[in-house]
Amino acid sequence: MTVPFFFALLGGIIVVGFLANLLFRLTKIPSVLLLIGIGVVLGPVTEIITSDLLVSIAPYIGTLALIIILFEGGLELDIVTVIKQAPRATLLTVLVFVFSVASVFAFAYFIDGFSVVNALLLAAVLGATSPAICIPVVSGLSVRDEIKTLLKLESALGDVLLIVTVVMILDFERTGVQEKSAMVVTFLKSFGVAFFISSVAGVLWSRLISWMGKENLSYMLTLGFMFLLYFVVEELHGSAAIAVLMFGLILANMEVAARRIGKKTQALFGIDIIAEKFVLDEFIKNITAEISFFVRTFFFVYLGLLLNFESLTLLTGISAVLIVLLLLGSRKVGIFVFKMRNRSMTPAELEVVMAMMPRGLATAVMAFLPLQAGIPGVESLPMYAFVAIVLTNIYMTFRIIIAERRLESERKQASLEMESSMYPDEETGEPL
């Protein structure tokens, strides 16, 4: 590949990404599948770009994309809505993850003949959705902010569950030590560390960035600080993904929080918190949106480059398709149980929640970990992961198209009912 052709390729991908993003805004058809398809054509199909070297840098590309996308997602969240939706998101995440892991484990162990450990690894790898895909897609949908927040939190929490579970299984296989409460403790510690560090960092940085928000390179400084935040939280065994999401949330909402608590701190402690000192400059949000578009466009293409199906056998393909169907059923059951305690969603909103089950780079990367750890019998895990990534993204795309049509129908129906109540029948005096 020549240097001019390389840059022509980059330019072409950016143009296609922009047009796909524009198409999404106009038609609500997600651009994810198109961009992944471009990656598949450039990689496995034409071999213009070989995927052998790309696998080794997948954790770095994936982490960079995740940091930027989660930060943008945090900037878009409303803190009051997050507080209200967090318990519901946790319930939905746990329900769907548990049902997904249980069903895939049962199939892999009893039907495919996997060992207990390998079946658990496969189930955990496929058990959660991808925040790097869900967050940008959800942001562009025409649903209530409460539903957007619910799905963003679910994908972020599920990502943590996936990683923690896979690492715990690998640790158990390596050491042979099993503690019943170990996973719960690890999970809670992961959240506790992320919550504390990101809260402190967010409050301090919101004050600093408000002071120097209009300075040159202030965004680059914020980006560098965010990378350091990711490193610190990871080193302390916290959830760096949750920390980045919360960091963005606090930066965007610190002014509102300061207005609410300012009078109380003044009365109780004599500390005057001036809300105007925590205003986030719009430039930060705008440049984050630009960089996020660039990163996620190439991230989705990169994901397509990784999808190599050369070693896919007919039996593995059939099993993978059946497992994806089990994942669909598990999500449906999880949502059904969730709906019993949360009846505020309309049928069209439930369609959106059902649609948001794409697997992404975390699934692909974690599928290679057992191989790198030397676990025997896990050679087919990447194939299962790749099939699941493709099929769940296809499913998400078409289900969202259907859901958006139903949302539009519900809005029209609600509008007609409102007009009917405003203009009663002249003869009867009752609403039309």
mmCIF file of C-alpha atoms in Angstrom, residues 255-424:
data_model
loop_
_atom_site.group_PDB
_atom_site.id
_atom_site.type_symbol
_atom_site.label_atom_id
_atom_site.label_comp_id
_atom_site.label_asym_id
_atom_site.label_seq_id
_atom_site.Cartn_x
_atom_site.Cartn_y
_atom_site.Cartn_z
ATOM 1 C CA GLU A 255 -22.515 23.841 37.714
ATOM 2 C CA VAL A 256 -26.013 22.434 38.405
ATOM 3 C CA ALA A 257 -24.740 20.508 41.429
ATOM 4 C CA ALA A 258 -22.994 23.607 42.773
ATOM 5 C CA ARG A 259 -26.216 25.619 42.544
ATOM 6 C CA ARG A 260 -28.082 22.944 44.497
ATOM 7 C CA ILE A 261 -25.557 22.442 47.277
ATOM 8 C CA GLY A 262 -24.088 25.963 47.433
ATOM 9 C CA LYS A 263 -26.632 27.377 49.896
ATOM 10 C CA LYS A 264 -26.443 24.297 52.128
ATOM 11 C CA THR A 265 -22.654 24.395 52.399
ATOM 12 C CA GLN A 266 -22.830 28.133 53.082
ATOM 13 C CA ALA A 267 -25.304 27.594 55.924
ATOM 14 C CA LEU A 268 -23.626 24.516 57.450
ATOM 15 C CA PHE A 269 -19.911 25.137 56.953
ATOM 16 C CA GLY A 270 -19.624 28.778 55.881
ATOM 17 C CA ILE A 271 -18.188 27.683 52.535
ATOM 18 C CA ASP A 272 -19.467 29.674 49.574
ATOM 19 C CA ILE A 273 -19.598 27.546 46.411
ATOM 20 C CA ILE A 274 -20.080 29.805 43.400
ATOM 21 C CA ALA A 275 -21.765 27.876 40.596
ATOM 22 C CA GLU A 276 -20.422 30.204 37.898
ATOM 23 C CA LYS A 277 -16.908 28.969 38.683
ATOM 24 C CA PHE A 278 -17.836 25.462 37.477
ATOM 25 C CA VAL A 279 -19.302 26.313 34.066
ATOM 26 C CA LEU A 280 -18.076 23.956 31.338
ATOM 27 C CA ASP A 281 -17.142 25.794 28.157
ATOM 28 C CA GLU A 282 -19.150 24.650 25.109
ATOM 29 C CA PHE A 283 -15.891 24.279 23.203
ATOM 30 C CA ILE A 284 -15.067 21.198 25.278
ATOM 31 C CA LYS A 285 -18.350 19.534 24.287
ATOM 32 C CA ASN A 286 -18.013 20.513 20.628
ATOM 33 C CA ILE A 287 -14.434 19.320 20.190
ATOM 34 C CA THR A 288 -15.270 16.089 22.049
ATOM 35 C CA ALA A 289 -18.078 15.427 19.574
ATOM 36 C CA GLU A 290 -15.679 16.010 16.652
ATOM 37 C CA ILE A 291 -12.966 13.735 18.033
ATOM 38 C CA SER A 292 -15.521 11.120 19.068
ATOM 39 C CA PHE A 293 -16.856 11.001 15.500
ATOM 40 C CA PHE A 294 -13.336 10.502 14.136
ATOM 41 C CA VAL A 295 -12.407 7.821 16.676
ATOM 42 C CA ARG A 296 -15.615 5.796 16.509
ATOM 43 C CA THR A 297 -15.650 5.882 12.679
ATOM 44 C CA PHE A 298 -12.235 4.250 12.519
ATOM 45 C CA PHE A 299 -13.048 2.031 15.506
ATOM 46 C CA PHE A 300 -15.993 0.424 13.693
ATOM 47 C CA VAL A 301 -13.907 -0.041 10.526
ATOM 48 C CA TYR A 302 -11.121 -1.525 12.656
ATOM 49 C CA LEU A 303 -13.629 -3.913 14.222
ATOM 50 C CA GLY A 304 -14.518 -5.113 10.725
ATOM 51 C CA LEU A 305 -10.828 -5.627 9.930
ATOM 52 C CA LEU A 306 -10.561 -8.033 12.874
ATOM 53 C CA LEU A 307 -13.417 -10.265 11.702
ATOM 54 C CA ASN A 308 -11.535 -13.152 10.114
ATOM 55 C CA PHE A 309 -13.716 -16.177 9.396
ATOM 56 C CA GLU A 310 -11.135 -18.344 7.588
ATOM 57 C CA SER A 311 -11.125 -21.012 10.314
ATOM 58 C CA LEU A 312 -14.910 -20.974 10.771
ATOM 59 C CA THR A 313 -16.371 -24.468 10.350
ATOM 60 C CA LEU A 314 -19.974 -25.320 9.558
ATOM 61 C CA LEU A 315 -20.530 -26.836 13.006
ATOM 62 C CA THR A 316 -19.040 -23.827 14.805
ATOM 63 C CA GLY A 317 -21.105 -21.480 12.639
ATOM 64 C CA ILE A 318 -24.360 -23.296 13.409
ATOM 65 C CA SER A 319 -23.538 -23.380 17.130
ATOM 66 C CA ALA A 320 -22.675 -19.669 17.091
ATOM 67 C CA VAL A 321 -25.973 -18.793 15.397
ATOM 68 C CA LEU A 322 -27.898 -20.845 17.968
ATOM 69 C CA ILE A 323 -26.005 -19.097 20.777
ATOM 70 C CA VAL A 324 -26.935 -15.687 19.349
ATOM 71 C CA LEU A 325 -30.574 -16.811 19.335
ATOM 72 C CA LEU A 326 -30.137 -17.769 22.994
ATOM 73 C CA LEU A 327 -28.728 -14.298 23.688
ATOM 74 C CA LEU A 328 -31.801 -12.774 22.042
ATOM 75 C CA GLY A 329 -34.082 -14.958 24.142
ATOM 76 C CA SER A 330 -32.136 -14.178 27.316
ATOM 77 C CA ARG A 331 -32.424 -10.442 26.718
ATOM 78 C CA LYS A 332 -36.145 -10.819 26.072
ATOM 79 C CA VAL A 333 -36.600 -12.749 29.342
ATOM 80 C CA GLY A 334 -34.468 -10.235 31.248
ATOM 81 C CA ILE A 335 -36.496 -7.323 29.873
ATOM 82 C CA PHE A 336 -39.745 -9.144 30.693
ATOM 83 C CA VAL A 337 -38.686 -9.563 34.339
ATOM 84 C CA PHE A 338 -37.412 -5.973 34.402
ATOM 85 C CA LYS A 339 -40.722 -4.727 32.989
ATOM 86 C CA MET A 340 -42.629 -6.343 35.876
ATOM 87 C CA ARG A 341 -41.006 -3.821 38.236
ATOM 88 C CA ASN A 342 -40.810 -0.925 35.769
ATOM 89 C CA ARG A 343 -44.024 -0.374 33.814
ATOM 90 C CA SER A 344 -43.329 3.173 32.645
ATOM 91 C CA MET A 345 -41.988 2.248 29.194
ATOM 92 C CA THR A 346 -44.135 2.215 26.073
ATOM 93 C CA PRO A 347 -44.082 -0.768 23.647
ATOM 94 C CA ALA A 348 -41.911 1.188 21.198
ATOM 95 C CA GLU A 349 -39.420 2.087 23.949
ATOM 96 C CA LEU A 350 -39.261 -1.578 24.916
ATOM 97 C CA GLU A 351 -38.424 -2.290 21.263
ATOM 98 C CA VAL A 352 -35.475 0.095 21.528
ATOM 99 C CA VAL A 353 -34.283 -1.553 24.752
ATOM 100 C CA MET A 354 -34.567 -4.968 23.105
ATOM 101 C CA ALA A 355 -32.624 -3.788 20.052
ATOM 102 C CA MET A 356 -29.616 -2.550 22.017
ATOM 103 C CA MET A 357 -27.696 -5.799 22.359
ATOM 104 C CA PRO A 358 -24.682 -5.390 20.021
ATOM 105 C CA ARG A 359 -21.438 -7.078 20.971
ATOM 106 C CA GLY A 360 -18.245 -5.191 20.182
ATOM 107 C CA LEU A 361 -14.506 -4.942 20.678
ATOM 108 C CA ALA A 362 -14.571 -5.945 24.361
ATOM 109 C CA THR A 363 -16.096 -9.273 23.295
ATOM 110 C CA ALA A 364 -13.446 -9.710 20.583
ATOM 111 C CA VAL A 365 -10.524 -8.795 22.854
ATOM 112 C CA MET A 366 -11.699 -10.879 25.817
ATOM 113 C CA ALA A 367 -12.210 -13.870 23.492
ATOM 114 C CA PHE A 368 -8.451 -13.913 22.877
ATOM 115 C CA LEU A 369 -7.495 -13.716 26.580
ATOM 116 C CA PRO A 370 -8.070 -17.433 27.341
ATOM 117 C CA LEU A 371 -5.844 -18.317 24.364
ATOM 118 C CA GLN A 372 -3.121 -15.997 25.626
ATOM 119 C CA ALA A 373 -3.495 -17.509 29.111
ATOM 120 C CA GLY A 374 -2.860 -20.994 27.703
ATOM 121 C CA ILE A 375 -6.288 -22.442 28.526
ATOM 122 C CA PRO A 376 -6.731 -25.652 26.473
ATOM 123 C CA GLY A 377 -9.766 -26.099 24.217
ATOM 124 C CA VAL A 378 -10.613 -22.417 23.686
ATOM 125 C CA GLU A 379 -9.359 -22.105 20.109
ATOM 126 C CA SER A 380 -12.896 -21.595 18.790
ATOM 127 C CA LEU A 381 -13.808 -18.750 21.193
ATOM 128 C CA PRO A 382 -12.769 -15.948 18.784
ATOM 129 C CA MET A 383 -14.957 -17.483 16.051
ATOM 130 C CA TYR A 384 -17.980 -17.527 18.361
ATOM 131 C CA ALA A 385 -17.227 -13.925 19.318
ATOM 132 C CA PHE A 386 -16.914 -12.761 15.693
ATOM 133 C CA VAL A 387 -20.194 -14.400 14.640
ATOM 134 C CA ALA A 388 -21.938 -12.880 17.673
ATOM 135 C CA ILE A 389 -20.541 -9.410 16.876
ATOM 136 C CA VAL A 390 -21.780 -9.528 13.273
ATOM 137 C CA LEU A 391 -25.215 -11.010 13.977
ATOM 138 C CA THR A 392 -26.026 -8.839 17.002
ATOM 139 C CA ASN A 393 -25.103 -5.687 15.082
ATOM 140 C CA ILE A 394 -27.252 -6.775 12.133
ATOM 141 C CA TYR A 395 -30.085 -7.461 14.554
ATOM 142 C CA MET A 396 -29.640 -4.080 16.261
ATOM 143 C CA THR A 397 -29.724 -2.221 12.941
ATOM 144 C CA PHE A 398 -32.969 -3.727 11.681
ATOM 145 C CA ARG A 399 -34.664 -3.757 15.087
ATOM 146 C CA ILE A 400 -33.925 -0.042 15.531
ATOM 147 C CA ILE A 401 -35.489 0.742 12.145
ATOM 148 C CA ILE A 402 -38.674 -1.020 13.298
ATOM 149 C CA ALA A 403 -38.529 0.617 16.745
ATOM 150 C CA GLU A 404 -38.148 4.118 15.286
ATOM 151 C CA ARG A 405 -41.230 3.603 13.125
ATOM 152 C CA ARG A 406 -43.200 2.541 16.196
ATOM 153 C CA LEU A 407 -41.903 5.525 18.142
ATOM 154 C CA GLU A 408 -43.084 7.824 15.359
ATOM 155 C CA SER A 409 -46.473 6.096 15.374
ATOM 156 C CA GLU A 410 -46.759 6.535 19.154
ATOM 157 C CA ARG A 411 -45.888 10.228 18.880
ATOM 158 C CA LYS A 412 -48.544 10.752 16.212
ATOM 159 C CA GLN A 413 -51.116 8.893 18.308
ATOM 160 C CA ALA A 414 -50.255 10.953 21.387
ATOM 161 C CA SER A 415 -50.521 14.146 19.332
ATOM 162 C CA LEU A 416 -53.956 13.157 18.022
ATOM 163 C CA GLU A 417 -55.175 12.344 21.530
ATOM 164 C CA MET A 418 -53.920 15.706 22.787
ATOM 165 C CA GLU A 419 -55.686 17.555 19.969
ATOM 166 C CA SER A 420 -58.855 15.575 20.672
ATOM 167 C CA SER A 421 -58.804 16.578 24.333
ATOM 168 C CA MET A 422 -58.153 20.240 23.480
ATOM 169 C CA TYR A 423 -60.981 20.551 20.956
ATOM 170 C CA PRO A 424 -64.188 18.884 22.216
#
